[in-house]
C-alpha positions as a printed NumPy array, in Angstrom:
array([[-32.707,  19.143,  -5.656],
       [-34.749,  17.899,  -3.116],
       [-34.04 ,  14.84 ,  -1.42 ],
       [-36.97 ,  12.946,  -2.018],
       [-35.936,  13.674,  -6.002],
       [-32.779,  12.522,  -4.822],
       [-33.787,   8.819,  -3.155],
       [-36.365,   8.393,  -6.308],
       [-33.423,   8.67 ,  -8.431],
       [-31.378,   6.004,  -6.645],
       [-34.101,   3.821,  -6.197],
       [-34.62 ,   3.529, -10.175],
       [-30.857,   2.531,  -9.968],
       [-31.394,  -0.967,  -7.826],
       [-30.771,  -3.882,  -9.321],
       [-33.373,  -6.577,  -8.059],
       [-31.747,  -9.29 ,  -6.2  ],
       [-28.87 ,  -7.381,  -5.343],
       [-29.48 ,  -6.08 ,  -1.68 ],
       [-29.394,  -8.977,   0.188],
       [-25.837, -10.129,  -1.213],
       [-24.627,  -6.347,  -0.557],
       [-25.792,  -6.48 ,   2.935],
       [-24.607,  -9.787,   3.962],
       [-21.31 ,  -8.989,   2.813],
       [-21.121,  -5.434,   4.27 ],
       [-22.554,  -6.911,   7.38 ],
       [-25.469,  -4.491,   7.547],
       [-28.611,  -4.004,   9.623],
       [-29.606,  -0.837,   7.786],
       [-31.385,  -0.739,   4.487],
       [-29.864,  -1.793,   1.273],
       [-30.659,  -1.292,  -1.774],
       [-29.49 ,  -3.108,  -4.208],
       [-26.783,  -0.375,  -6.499],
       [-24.145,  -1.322,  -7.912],
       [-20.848,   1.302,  -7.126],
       [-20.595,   2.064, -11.164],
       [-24.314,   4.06 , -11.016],
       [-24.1  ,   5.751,  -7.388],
       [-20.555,   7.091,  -9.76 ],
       [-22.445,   7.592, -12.253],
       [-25.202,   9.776, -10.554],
       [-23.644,  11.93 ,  -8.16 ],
       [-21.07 ,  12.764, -10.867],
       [-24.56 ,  14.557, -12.462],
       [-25.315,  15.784,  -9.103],
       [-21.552,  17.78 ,  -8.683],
       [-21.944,  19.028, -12.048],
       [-25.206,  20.973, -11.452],
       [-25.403,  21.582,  -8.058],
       [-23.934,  24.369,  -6.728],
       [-21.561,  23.997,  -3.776],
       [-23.748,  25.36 ,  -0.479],
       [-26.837,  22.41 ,  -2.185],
       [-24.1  ,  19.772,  -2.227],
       [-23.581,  19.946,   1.395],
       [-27.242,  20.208,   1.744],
       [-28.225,  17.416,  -0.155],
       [-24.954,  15.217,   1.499],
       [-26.534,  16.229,   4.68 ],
       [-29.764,  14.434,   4.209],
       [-29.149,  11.767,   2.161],
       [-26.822,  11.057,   5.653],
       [-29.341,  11.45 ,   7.855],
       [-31.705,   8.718,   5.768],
       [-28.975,   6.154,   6.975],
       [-29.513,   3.941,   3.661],
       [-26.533,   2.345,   2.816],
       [-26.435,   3.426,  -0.927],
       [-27.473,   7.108,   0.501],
       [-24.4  ,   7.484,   2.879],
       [-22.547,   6.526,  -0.004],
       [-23.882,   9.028,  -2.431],
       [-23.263,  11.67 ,   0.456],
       [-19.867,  11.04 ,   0.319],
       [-19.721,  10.955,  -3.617],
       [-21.448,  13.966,  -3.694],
       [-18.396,  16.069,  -2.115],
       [-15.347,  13.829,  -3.516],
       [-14.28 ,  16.858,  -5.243],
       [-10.133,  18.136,  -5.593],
       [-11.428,  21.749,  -6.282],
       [-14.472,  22.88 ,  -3.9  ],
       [-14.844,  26.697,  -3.083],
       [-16.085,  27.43 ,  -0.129],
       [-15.211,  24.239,   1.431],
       [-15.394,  24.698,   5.28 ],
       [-18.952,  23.274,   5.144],
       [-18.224,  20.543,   3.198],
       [-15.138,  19.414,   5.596],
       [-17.219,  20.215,   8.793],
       [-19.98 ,  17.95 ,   7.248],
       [-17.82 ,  15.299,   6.488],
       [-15.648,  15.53 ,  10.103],
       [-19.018,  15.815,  11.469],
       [-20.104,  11.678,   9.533],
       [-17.067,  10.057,  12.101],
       [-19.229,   9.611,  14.803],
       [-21.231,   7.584,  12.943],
       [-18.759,   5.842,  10.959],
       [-19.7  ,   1.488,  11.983],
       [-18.959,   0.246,   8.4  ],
       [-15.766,  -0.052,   6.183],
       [-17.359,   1.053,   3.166],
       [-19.139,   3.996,   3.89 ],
       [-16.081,   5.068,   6.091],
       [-13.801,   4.716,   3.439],
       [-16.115,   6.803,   0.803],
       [-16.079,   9.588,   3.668],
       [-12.668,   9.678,   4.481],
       [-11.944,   9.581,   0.577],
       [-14.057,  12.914,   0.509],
       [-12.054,  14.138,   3.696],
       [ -8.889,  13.834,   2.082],
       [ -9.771,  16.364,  -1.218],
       [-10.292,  18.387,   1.721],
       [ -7.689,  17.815,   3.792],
       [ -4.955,  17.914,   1.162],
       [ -7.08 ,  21.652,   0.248],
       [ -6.153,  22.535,   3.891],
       [ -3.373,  20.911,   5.54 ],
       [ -4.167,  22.582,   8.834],
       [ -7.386,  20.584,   9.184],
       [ -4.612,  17.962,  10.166],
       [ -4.837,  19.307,  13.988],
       [ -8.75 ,  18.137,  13.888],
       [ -7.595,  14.781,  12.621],
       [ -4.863,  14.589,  15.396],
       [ -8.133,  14.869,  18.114],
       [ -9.52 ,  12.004,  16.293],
       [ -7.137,   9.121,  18.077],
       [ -8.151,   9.382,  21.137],
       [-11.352,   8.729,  20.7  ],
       [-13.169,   6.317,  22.405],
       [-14.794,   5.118,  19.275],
       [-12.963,   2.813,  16.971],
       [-14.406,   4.205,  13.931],
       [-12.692,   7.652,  14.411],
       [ -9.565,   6.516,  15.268],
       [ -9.485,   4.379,  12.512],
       [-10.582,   7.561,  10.339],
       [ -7.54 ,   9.311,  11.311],
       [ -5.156,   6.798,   9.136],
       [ -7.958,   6.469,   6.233],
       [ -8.472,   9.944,   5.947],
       [ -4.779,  10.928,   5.675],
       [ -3.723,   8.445,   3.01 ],
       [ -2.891,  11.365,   0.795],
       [  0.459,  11.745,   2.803],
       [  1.595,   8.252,   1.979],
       [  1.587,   9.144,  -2.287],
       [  4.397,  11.892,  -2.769],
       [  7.159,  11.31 ,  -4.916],
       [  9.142,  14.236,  -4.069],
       [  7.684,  15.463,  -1.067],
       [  8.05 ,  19.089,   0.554],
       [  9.268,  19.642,   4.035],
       [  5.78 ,  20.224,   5.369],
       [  4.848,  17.174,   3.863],
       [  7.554,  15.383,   5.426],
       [  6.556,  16.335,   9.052],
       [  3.012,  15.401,   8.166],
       [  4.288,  11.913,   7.029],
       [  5.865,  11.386,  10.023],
       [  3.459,  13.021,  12.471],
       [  1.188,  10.785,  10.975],
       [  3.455,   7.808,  11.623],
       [  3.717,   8.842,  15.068],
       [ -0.277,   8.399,  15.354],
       [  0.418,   4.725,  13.784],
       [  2.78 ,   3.734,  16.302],
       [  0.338,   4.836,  19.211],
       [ -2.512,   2.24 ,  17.612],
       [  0.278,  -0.587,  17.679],
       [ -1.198,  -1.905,  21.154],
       [ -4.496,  -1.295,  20.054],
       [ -4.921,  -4.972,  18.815],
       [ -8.352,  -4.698,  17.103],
       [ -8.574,  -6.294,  13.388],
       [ -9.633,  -2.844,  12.009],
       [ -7.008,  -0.602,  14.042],
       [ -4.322,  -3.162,  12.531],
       [ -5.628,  -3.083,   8.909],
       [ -4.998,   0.478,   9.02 ],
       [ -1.55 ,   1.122,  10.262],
       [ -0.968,  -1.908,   7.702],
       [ -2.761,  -0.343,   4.89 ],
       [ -1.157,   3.155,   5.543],
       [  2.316,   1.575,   5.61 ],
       [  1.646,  -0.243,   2.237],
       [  0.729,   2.671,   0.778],
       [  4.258,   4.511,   1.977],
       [  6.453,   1.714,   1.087],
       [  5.805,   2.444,  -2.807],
       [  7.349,   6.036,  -2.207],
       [  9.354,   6.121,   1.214],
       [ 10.358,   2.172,   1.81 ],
       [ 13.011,   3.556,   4.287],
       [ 10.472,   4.983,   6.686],
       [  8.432,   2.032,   6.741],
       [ 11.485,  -0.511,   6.941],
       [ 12.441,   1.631,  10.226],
       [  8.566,   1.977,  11.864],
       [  8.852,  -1.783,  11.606],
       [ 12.203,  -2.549,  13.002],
       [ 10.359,  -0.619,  16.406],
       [  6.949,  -1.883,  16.059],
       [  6.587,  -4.758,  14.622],
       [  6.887,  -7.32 ,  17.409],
       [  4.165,  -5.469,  19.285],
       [  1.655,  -5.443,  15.5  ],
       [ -0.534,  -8.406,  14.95 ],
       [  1.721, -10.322,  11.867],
       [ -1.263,  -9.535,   9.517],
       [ -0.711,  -6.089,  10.098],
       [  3.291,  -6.637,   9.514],
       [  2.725,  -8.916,   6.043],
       [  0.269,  -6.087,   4.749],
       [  3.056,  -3.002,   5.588],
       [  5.594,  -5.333,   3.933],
       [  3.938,  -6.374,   1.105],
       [  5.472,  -4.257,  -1.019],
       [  9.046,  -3.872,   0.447],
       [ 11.76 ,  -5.121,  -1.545]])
């Protein structure tokens, strides 16, 4: 599929009237569209069934670099995929997006195609760790979004464990980091835990939670007994 095919097929997807709601809400300066989430589903569900792999990446890669907002979001779509073989380029690709990460939405369709790949390839966890430090807020961010996965495990293997809490350990680094995004995150990623580990979360916030925002500290214990 080309990608001109590709941006003809979303544009018979908009919705007229729509765009300028969707960008005033997502706070965007880059083109809109005007689709609604259900049809970008709906179409790049029909582009992962009969594309193969290697023109999946390709076509993620471009509808990227068009930096429409519905076209990021189809990128992402395009590779949210549990089984994906080969899938180096596909993670590389998607590692590659955090630099340009400056909205909540397409970050979080990203990171959800990061973590098929992740969870594929736990060792891709040392490239995450790299990720906060970064100077940009986006990527650290990332680093919580993306590893979500760890948060979910009923009965959870020692590797999984360490992950968990290496991943915690990230958290409590953000703590001082007092921007609204930074502290959504370590909230959101704690919420998440406290439906399958309470006890970890109940003991990150006996150390940290004087120095969270009390947003942050509500969200975590939203769902603590």
């Amino acid at each position: 599929m080309q990608l001109q095919d590709a941006l003809t097929a979303l544009e018979a997807l908009i919705e007229p009237g729509r765009a300028e709601g969707m960008a005033a809400y997502h706070k965007q300066s880059r083109q809109v569209l005007g689709i609604p989430n259900p049809a970008l589903n709906d179409i790049t569900k029909c582009w992962r069934q009969t594309l193969t792999v290697d023109q999946r990446v390709q076509l993620a890669s471009e509808l990227w670099q068009t930096d429409i907002f519905e076209a990021r979001i189809a990128a992402s779509k395009v590779l949210t995929q549990a089984r994906l073989r080969p899938d180096e380029d596909a993670w590389e690709l998607v590692a590659s997006w955090t630099a340009d990460f400056d909205s909540w939405a397409i970050a979080d369709h990203a990171c959800m195609a990061g973590q098929k790949r992740l969870v594929a390839d736990p060792t891709r966890l040392d490239q995450v760790e790299t990720w906060t430090t970064s100077e940009h807020m986006w990527t650290r961010r990332a680093a919580l979004v993306i590893t979500l996965p760890w948060t979910k495990q009923n009965h959870p293997k020692p590797e999984e464990l360490q992950a968990r809490d290496r991943i915690l350990g990230w958290a409590a680094s953000y703590v001082p980091d007092h921007t609204w995004f930074i502290q959504k995150a370590i909230g959101w990623w704690l919420r998440d835990l406290s439906k399958h580990d309470p006890d970890r979360v109940r003991d990150f916030l006996e150390k940290h939670a004087n120095d969270m925002k009390p947003f942050a500290v509500k969200e975590a214990s939203k769902r603590l007994s």
